[in-house]
PDB file of C-alpha atoms in Angstrom:
ATOM      1  CA  UNK P   1     -22.752 -10.276 -12.704  1.00  0.00           C
ATOM      2  CA  UNK P   2     -22.791  -6.562 -12.804  1.00  0.00           C
ATOM      3  CA  UNK P   3     -20.172  -4.081 -14.262  1.00  0.00           C
ATOM      4  CA  UNK P   4     -19.426  -3.001 -10.738  1.00  0.00           C
ATOM      5  CA  UNK P   5     -18.331  -6.540  -9.666  1.00  0.00           C
ATOM      6  CA  UNK P   6     -14.697  -7.438  -9.513  1.00  0.00           C
ATOM      7  CA  UNK P   7     -14.427 -10.650 -11.507  1.00  0.00           C
ATOM      8  CA  UNK P   8     -11.325 -12.924 -11.603  1.00  0.00           C
ATOM      9  CA  UNK P   9     -10.853 -14.086 -15.186  1.00  0.00           C
ATOM     10  CA  UNK P  10      -8.017 -15.953 -16.906  1.00  0.00           C
ATOM     11  CA  UNK P  11      -7.079 -12.560 -18.416  1.00  0.00           C
ATOM     12  CA  UNK P  12      -7.074 -10.668 -15.108  1.00  0.00           C
ATOM     13  CA  UNK P  13      -9.502  -8.850 -12.824  1.00  0.00           C
ATOM     14  CA  UNK P  14     -12.414  -7.387 -14.724  1.00  0.00           C
ATOM     15  CA  UNK P  15     -14.052  -4.185 -13.301  1.00  0.00           C
ATOM     16  CA  UNK P  16     -16.037  -1.383 -14.853  1.00  0.00           C
ATOM     17  CA  UNK P  17     -15.282  -2.573 -18.411  1.00  0.00           C
ATOM     18  CA  UNK P  18     -11.514  -2.784 -17.850  1.00  0.00           C
ATOM     19  CA  UNK P  19      -9.205  -5.804 -17.205  1.00  0.00           C
ATOM     20  CA  UNK P  20      -6.350  -5.440 -14.764  1.00  0.00           C
ATOM     21  CA  UNK P  21      -3.508  -8.030 -14.448  1.00  0.00           C
ATOM     22  CA  UNK P  22      -3.795  -9.807 -11.133  1.00  0.00           C
ATOM     23  CA  UNK P  23      -2.486 -12.838  -9.182  1.00  0.00           C
ATOM     24  CA  UNK P  24      -4.347 -15.282  -7.017  1.00  0.00           C
ATOM     25  CA  UNK P  25      -3.147 -17.810  -4.348  1.00  0.00           C
ATOM     26  CA  UNK P  26      -0.293 -20.196  -5.002  1.00  0.00           C
ATOM     27  CA  UNK P  27      -2.804 -23.026  -4.370  1.00  0.00           C
ATOM     28  CA  UNK P  28      -5.001 -21.922  -7.140  1.00  0.00           C
ATOM     29  CA  UNK P  29      -8.855 -21.608  -6.892  1.00  0.00           C
ATOM     30  CA  UNK P  30     -10.650 -24.143  -4.697  1.00  0.00           C
ATOM     31  CA  UNK P  31     -14.274 -24.785  -3.879  1.00  0.00           C
ATOM     32  CA  UNK P  32     -15.385 -23.014  -0.761  1.00  0.00           C
ATOM     33  CA  UNK P  33     -15.842 -26.222   1.217  1.00  0.00           C
ATOM     34  CA  UNK P  34     -12.167 -27.182   0.547  1.00  0.00           C
ATOM     35  CA  UNK P  35     -10.650 -23.936   1.655  1.00  0.00           C
ATOM     36  CA  UNK P  36      -8.357 -24.370   4.718  1.00  0.00           C
ATOM     37  CA  UNK P  37      -6.110 -22.074   6.663  1.00  0.00           C
ATOM     38  CA  UNK P  38      -2.598 -21.929   5.285  1.00  0.00           C
ATOM     39  CA  UNK P  39      -3.334 -23.779   2.048  1.00  0.00           C
ATOM     40  CA  UNK P  40      -2.511 -20.819  -0.170  1.00  0.00           C
ATOM     41  CA  UNK P  41      -5.696 -21.204  -2.112  1.00  0.00           C
ATOM     42  CA  UNK P  42      -8.144 -18.610  -3.272  1.00  0.00           C
ATOM     43  CA  UNK P  43     -11.741 -19.605  -2.517  1.00  0.00           C
ATOM     44  CA  UNK P  44     -14.257 -19.688  -5.404  1.00  0.00           C
ATOM     45  CA  UNK P  45     -17.423 -17.804  -4.840  1.00  0.00           C
ATOM     46  CA  UNK P  46     -19.178 -14.358  -4.614  1.00  0.00           C
ATOM     47  CA  UNK P  47     -17.509 -12.346  -1.812  1.00  0.00           C
ATOM     48  CA  UNK P  48     -18.824  -9.060  -0.542  1.00  0.00           C
ATOM     49  CA  UNK P  49     -16.316  -6.214   0.052  1.00  0.00           C
ATOM     50  CA  UNK P  50     -16.747  -5.411   3.740  1.00  0.00           C
ATOM     51  CA  UNK P  51     -13.981  -3.078   4.493  1.00  0.00           C
ATOM     52  CA  UNK P  52     -11.085  -0.889   3.194  1.00  0.00           C
ATOM     53  CA  UNK P  53      -7.825  -0.217   5.151  1.00  0.00           C
ATOM     54  CA  UNK P  54      -4.993   2.061   4.173  1.00  0.00           C
ATOM     55  CA  UNK P  55      -1.641   3.311   5.424  1.00  0.00           C
ATOM     56  CA  UNK P  56      -2.140   7.025   6.218  1.00  0.00           C
ATOM     57  CA  UNK P  57       1.620   7.611   6.426  1.00  0.00           C
ATOM     58  CA  UNK P  58       1.916   6.354   2.790  1.00  0.00           C
ATOM     59  CA  UNK P  59      -1.275   7.149   1.027  1.00  0.00           C
ATOM     60  CA  UNK P  60      -4.049   9.658   1.100  1.00  0.00           C
ATOM     61  CA  UNK P  61      -7.452   8.253   2.040  1.00  0.00           C
ATOM     62  CA  UNK P  62      -8.594   6.383  -1.093  1.00  0.00           C
ATOM     63  CA  UNK P  63     -12.255   6.422  -0.160  1.00  0.00           C
ATOM     64  CA  UNK P  64     -14.405   8.227   2.521  1.00  0.00           C
ATOM     65  CA  UNK P  65     -15.135   4.831   4.182  1.00  0.00           C
ATOM     66  CA  UNK P  66     -11.504   3.651   4.275  1.00  0.00           C
ATOM     67  CA  UNK P  67     -10.069   3.275   7.767  1.00  0.00           C
ATOM     68  CA  UNK P  68      -6.399   3.892   8.660  1.00  0.00           C
ATOM     69  CA  UNK P  69      -4.051   0.987   9.580  1.00  0.00           C
ATOM     70  CA  UNK P  70      -2.234   1.745  12.834  1.00  0.00           C
ATOM     71  CA  UNK P  71       1.156   0.364  14.108  1.00  0.00           C
ATOM     72  CA  UNK P  72      -0.628  -2.149  16.485  1.00  0.00           C
ATOM     73  CA  UNK P  73      -3.245  -3.473  13.949  1.00  0.00           C
ATOM     74  CA  UNK P  74      -2.999  -7.239  13.191  1.00  0.00           C
ATOM     75  CA  UNK P  75      -5.296  -9.830  11.541  1.00  0.00           C
ATOM     76  CA  UNK P  76      -5.845 -13.028  13.482  1.00  0.00           C
ATOM     77  CA  UNK P  77      -5.037 -16.242  11.440  1.00  0.00           C
ATOM     78  CA  UNK P  78      -4.876 -18.575  14.456  1.00  0.00           C
ATOM     79  CA  UNK P  79      -7.912 -21.079  14.450  1.00  0.00           C
ATOM     80  CA  UNK P  80      -7.573 -21.317  18.192  1.00  0.00           C
ATOM     81  CA  UNK P  81      -8.133 -17.589  18.678  1.00  0.00           C
ATOM     82  CA  UNK P  82     -11.614 -16.559  19.700  1.00  0.00           C
ATOM     83  CA  UNK P  83     -11.082 -13.562  17.384  1.00  0.00           C
ATOM     84  CA  UNK P  84     -10.001 -15.854  14.479  1.00  0.00           C
ATOM     85  CA  UNK P  85     -10.347 -13.941  11.111  1.00  0.00           C
ATOM     86  CA  UNK P  86     -10.799 -10.540  12.684  1.00  0.00           C
ATOM     87  CA  UNK P  87      -8.717  -7.440  12.973  1.00  0.00           C
ATOM     88  CA  UNK P  88      -7.072  -7.385  16.368  1.00  0.00           C
ATOM     89  CA  UNK P  89      -4.615  -5.080  18.230  1.00  0.00           C
ATOM     90  CA  UNK P  90      -1.312  -5.653  19.813  1.00  0.00           C
ATOM     91  CA  UNK P  91      -0.461  -7.199  22.079  1.00  0.00           C
ATOM     92  CA  UNK P  92      -2.156 -10.235  20.896  1.00  0.00           C
ATOM     93  CA  UNK P  93      -1.328 -13.687  22.290  1.00  0.00           C
ATOM     94  CA  UNK P  94      -2.482 -15.789  19.303  1.00  0.00           C
ATOM     95  CA  UNK P  95      -1.026 -16.149  15.820  1.00  0.00           C
ATOM     96  CA  UNK P  96      -1.581 -13.155  13.623  1.00  0.00           C
ATOM     97  CA  UNK P  97      -0.444 -11.208  10.529  1.00  0.00           C
ATOM     98  CA  UNK P  98       0.822  -7.648  11.023  1.00  0.00           C
ATOM     99  CA  UNK P  99      -1.176  -5.253   8.828  1.00  0.00           C
ATOM    100  CA  UNK P 100       1.298  -2.431   9.044  1.00  0.00           C
ATOM    101  CA  UNK P 101       4.182  -4.061   7.092  1.00  0.00           C
ATOM    102  CA  UNK P 102       7.574  -2.729   6.153  1.00  0.00           C
ATOM    103  CA  UNK P 103       6.912  -3.542   2.483  1.00  0.00           C
ATOM    104  CA  UNK P 104       4.056  -1.823   0.562  1.00  0.00           C
ATOM    105  CA  UNK P 105       1.925  -4.979   0.163  1.00  0.00           C
ATOM    106  CA  UNK P 106      -0.698  -3.924   2.682  1.00  0.00           C
ATOM    107  CA  UNK P 107      -0.664  -0.166   2.027  1.00  0.00           C
ATOM    108  CA  UNK P 108      -4.192  -0.558   0.751  1.00  0.00           C
ATOM    109  CA  UNK P 109      -6.383  -3.492   1.539  1.00  0.00           C
ATOM    110  CA  UNK P 110      -9.873  -4.357   0.411  1.00  0.00           C
ATOM    111  CA  UNK P 111     -11.355  -6.784   2.845  1.00  0.00           C
ATOM    112  CA  UNK P 112     -13.807  -9.571   1.671  1.00  0.00           C
ATOM    113  CA  UNK P 113     -16.387 -11.350   3.745  1.00  0.00           C
ATOM    114  CA  UNK P 114     -14.731 -14.807   3.347  1.00  0.00           C
ATOM    115  CA  UNK P 115     -15.375 -16.811   6.549  1.00  0.00           C
ATOM    116  CA  UNK P 116     -16.740 -13.661   8.230  1.00  0.00           C
ATOM    117  CA  UNK P 117     -18.224 -12.423  10.508  1.00  0.00           C
ATOM    118  CA  UNK P 118     -18.794 -15.781  12.139  1.00  0.00           C
ATOM    119  CA  UNK P 119     -15.574 -17.531  11.386  1.00  0.00           C
ATOM    120  CA  UNK P 120     -15.421 -21.228  11.263  1.00  0.00           C
ATOM    121  CA  UNK P 121     -12.005 -22.159  12.768  1.00  0.00           C
ATOM    122  CA  UNK P 122      -9.538 -23.441  10.147  1.00  0.00           C
ATOM    123  CA  UNK P 123     -11.615 -22.580   7.141  1.00  0.00           C
ATOM    124  CA  UNK P 124      -9.299 -19.806   6.120  1.00  0.00           C
ATOM    125  CA  UNK P 125      -8.880 -16.212   7.075  1.00  0.00           C
ATOM    126  CA  UNK P 126      -8.181 -12.826   5.458  1.00  0.00           C
ATOM    127  CA  UNK P 127      -8.963 -13.020   1.740  1.00  0.00           C
ATOM    128  CA  UNK P 128      -7.995  -9.502   0.723  1.00  0.00           C
ATOM    129  CA  UNK P 129      -7.410  -7.564  -2.436  1.00  0.00           C
ATOM    130  CA  UNK P 130      -3.930  -5.995  -1.990  1.00  0.00           C
ATOM    131  CA  UNK P 131      -0.836  -4.852  -3.850  1.00  0.00           C
ATOM    132  CA  UNK P 132       1.222  -7.749  -5.374  1.00  0.00           C
ATOM    133  CA  UNK P 133       4.863  -8.538  -4.466  1.00  0.00           C
ATOM    134  CA  UNK P 134       5.710  -8.333  -8.191  1.00  0.00           C
ATOM    135  CA  UNK P 135       3.787  -9.143 -11.359  1.00  0.00           C
ATOM    136  CA  UNK P 136       2.918 -12.849 -11.568  1.00  0.00           C
ATOM    137  CA  UNK P 137       3.926 -13.662  -7.956  1.00  0.00           C
ATOM    138  CA  UNK P 138       1.225 -15.766  -6.327  1.00  0.00           C
ATOM    139  CA  UNK P 139      -0.295 -14.849  -2.994  1.00  0.00           C
ATOM    140  CA  UNK P 140      -1.174 -16.745   0.161  1.00  0.00           C
ATOM    141  CA  UNK P 141      -4.819 -16.850  -1.093  1.00  0.00           C
ATOM    142  CA  UNK P 142      -5.678 -13.298  -1.718  1.00  0.00           C
ATOM    143  CA  UNK P 143      -6.149 -11.463  -5.027  1.00  0.00           C
ATOM    144  CA  UNK P 144      -3.236  -9.023  -5.806  1.00  0.00           C
ATOM    145  CA  UNK P 145      -2.756  -6.163  -8.238  1.00  0.00           C
ATOM    146  CA  UNK P 146      -0.271  -3.515  -9.092  1.00  0.00           C
ATOM    147  CA  UNK P 147      -0.345  -0.482  -6.808  1.00  0.00           C
ATOM    148  CA  UNK P 148      -1.453   1.808  -9.650  1.00  0.00           C
ATOM    149  CA  UNK P 149      -4.474  -0.456 -10.490  1.00  0.00           C
ATOM    150  CA  UNK P 150      -5.485  -0.993  -6.915  1.00  0.00           C
ATOM    151  CA  UNK P 151      -5.473   2.746  -6.331  1.00  0.00           C
ATOM    152  CA  UNK P 152      -7.601   3.230  -9.508  1.00  0.00           C
ATOM    153  CA  UNK P 153     -10.104   0.615  -8.290  1.00  0.00           C
ATOM    154  CA  UNK P 154     -10.462   1.591  -4.658  1.00  0.00           C
ATOM    155  CA  UNK P 155     -12.334   4.887  -4.989  1.00  0.00           C
ATOM    156  CA  UNK P 156     -14.682   3.383  -7.562  1.00  0.00           C
ATOM    157  CA  UNK P 157     -16.040   0.445  -5.627  1.00  0.00           C
ATOM    158  CA  UNK P 158     -19.335   0.766  -3.826  1.00  0.00           C
ATOM    159  CA  UNK P 159     -21.014  -1.111  -1.015  1.00  0.00           C
ATOM    160  CA  UNK P 160     -22.555  -3.370  -3.639  1.00  0.00           C
ATOM    161  CA  UNK P 161     -19.262  -4.308  -5.347  1.00  0.00           C
ATOM    162  CA  UNK P 162     -18.517  -7.977  -4.997  1.00  0.00           C
ATOM    163  CA  UNK P 163     -15.424 -10.096  -5.750  1.00  0.00           C
ATOM    164  CA  UNK P 164     -16.369 -13.002  -7.885  1.00  0.00           C
ATOM    165  CA  UNK P 165     -13.965 -15.921  -8.166  1.00  0.00           C
ATOM    166  CA  UNK P 166     -15.416 -18.484 -10.620  1.00  0.00           C
ATOM    167  CA  UNK P 167     -14.841 -22.099  -9.602  1.00  0.00           C
TER     168      UNK P 167
END
């Protein structure tokens, strides 16, 4: 592991010598082969960060490679969708999650390469790092942090930064 890796530990998310409180999926951590769509689990493993999305109406651009979230941007979470586990645009006839939410949870999203780019249907979609609902509240499988900590981390990650979730 490198200091530039984001490492989930029992104490929180370790990054650049600091530890940030974080939450994981309500289903706990599962081996990659047991991860399933909708199980609420966070998959163990070494995950590359492959994208950063942000709400330009709520935040300034956190990094030069961050892309804005528009009002018609969704994430497909329907295993029957040919675009499963990809960002899609409305109108979209398959199950999806709206990225531009009324709450601030997805104002800033770091996208991992979980089950991407060639998604295996049903293996789980959208393992993000995002803002938590509240301290200690579990996620649907993502890793969540306070807004302040996420905003501190985002401009400091590089294309080599990985999310490491020990099994």
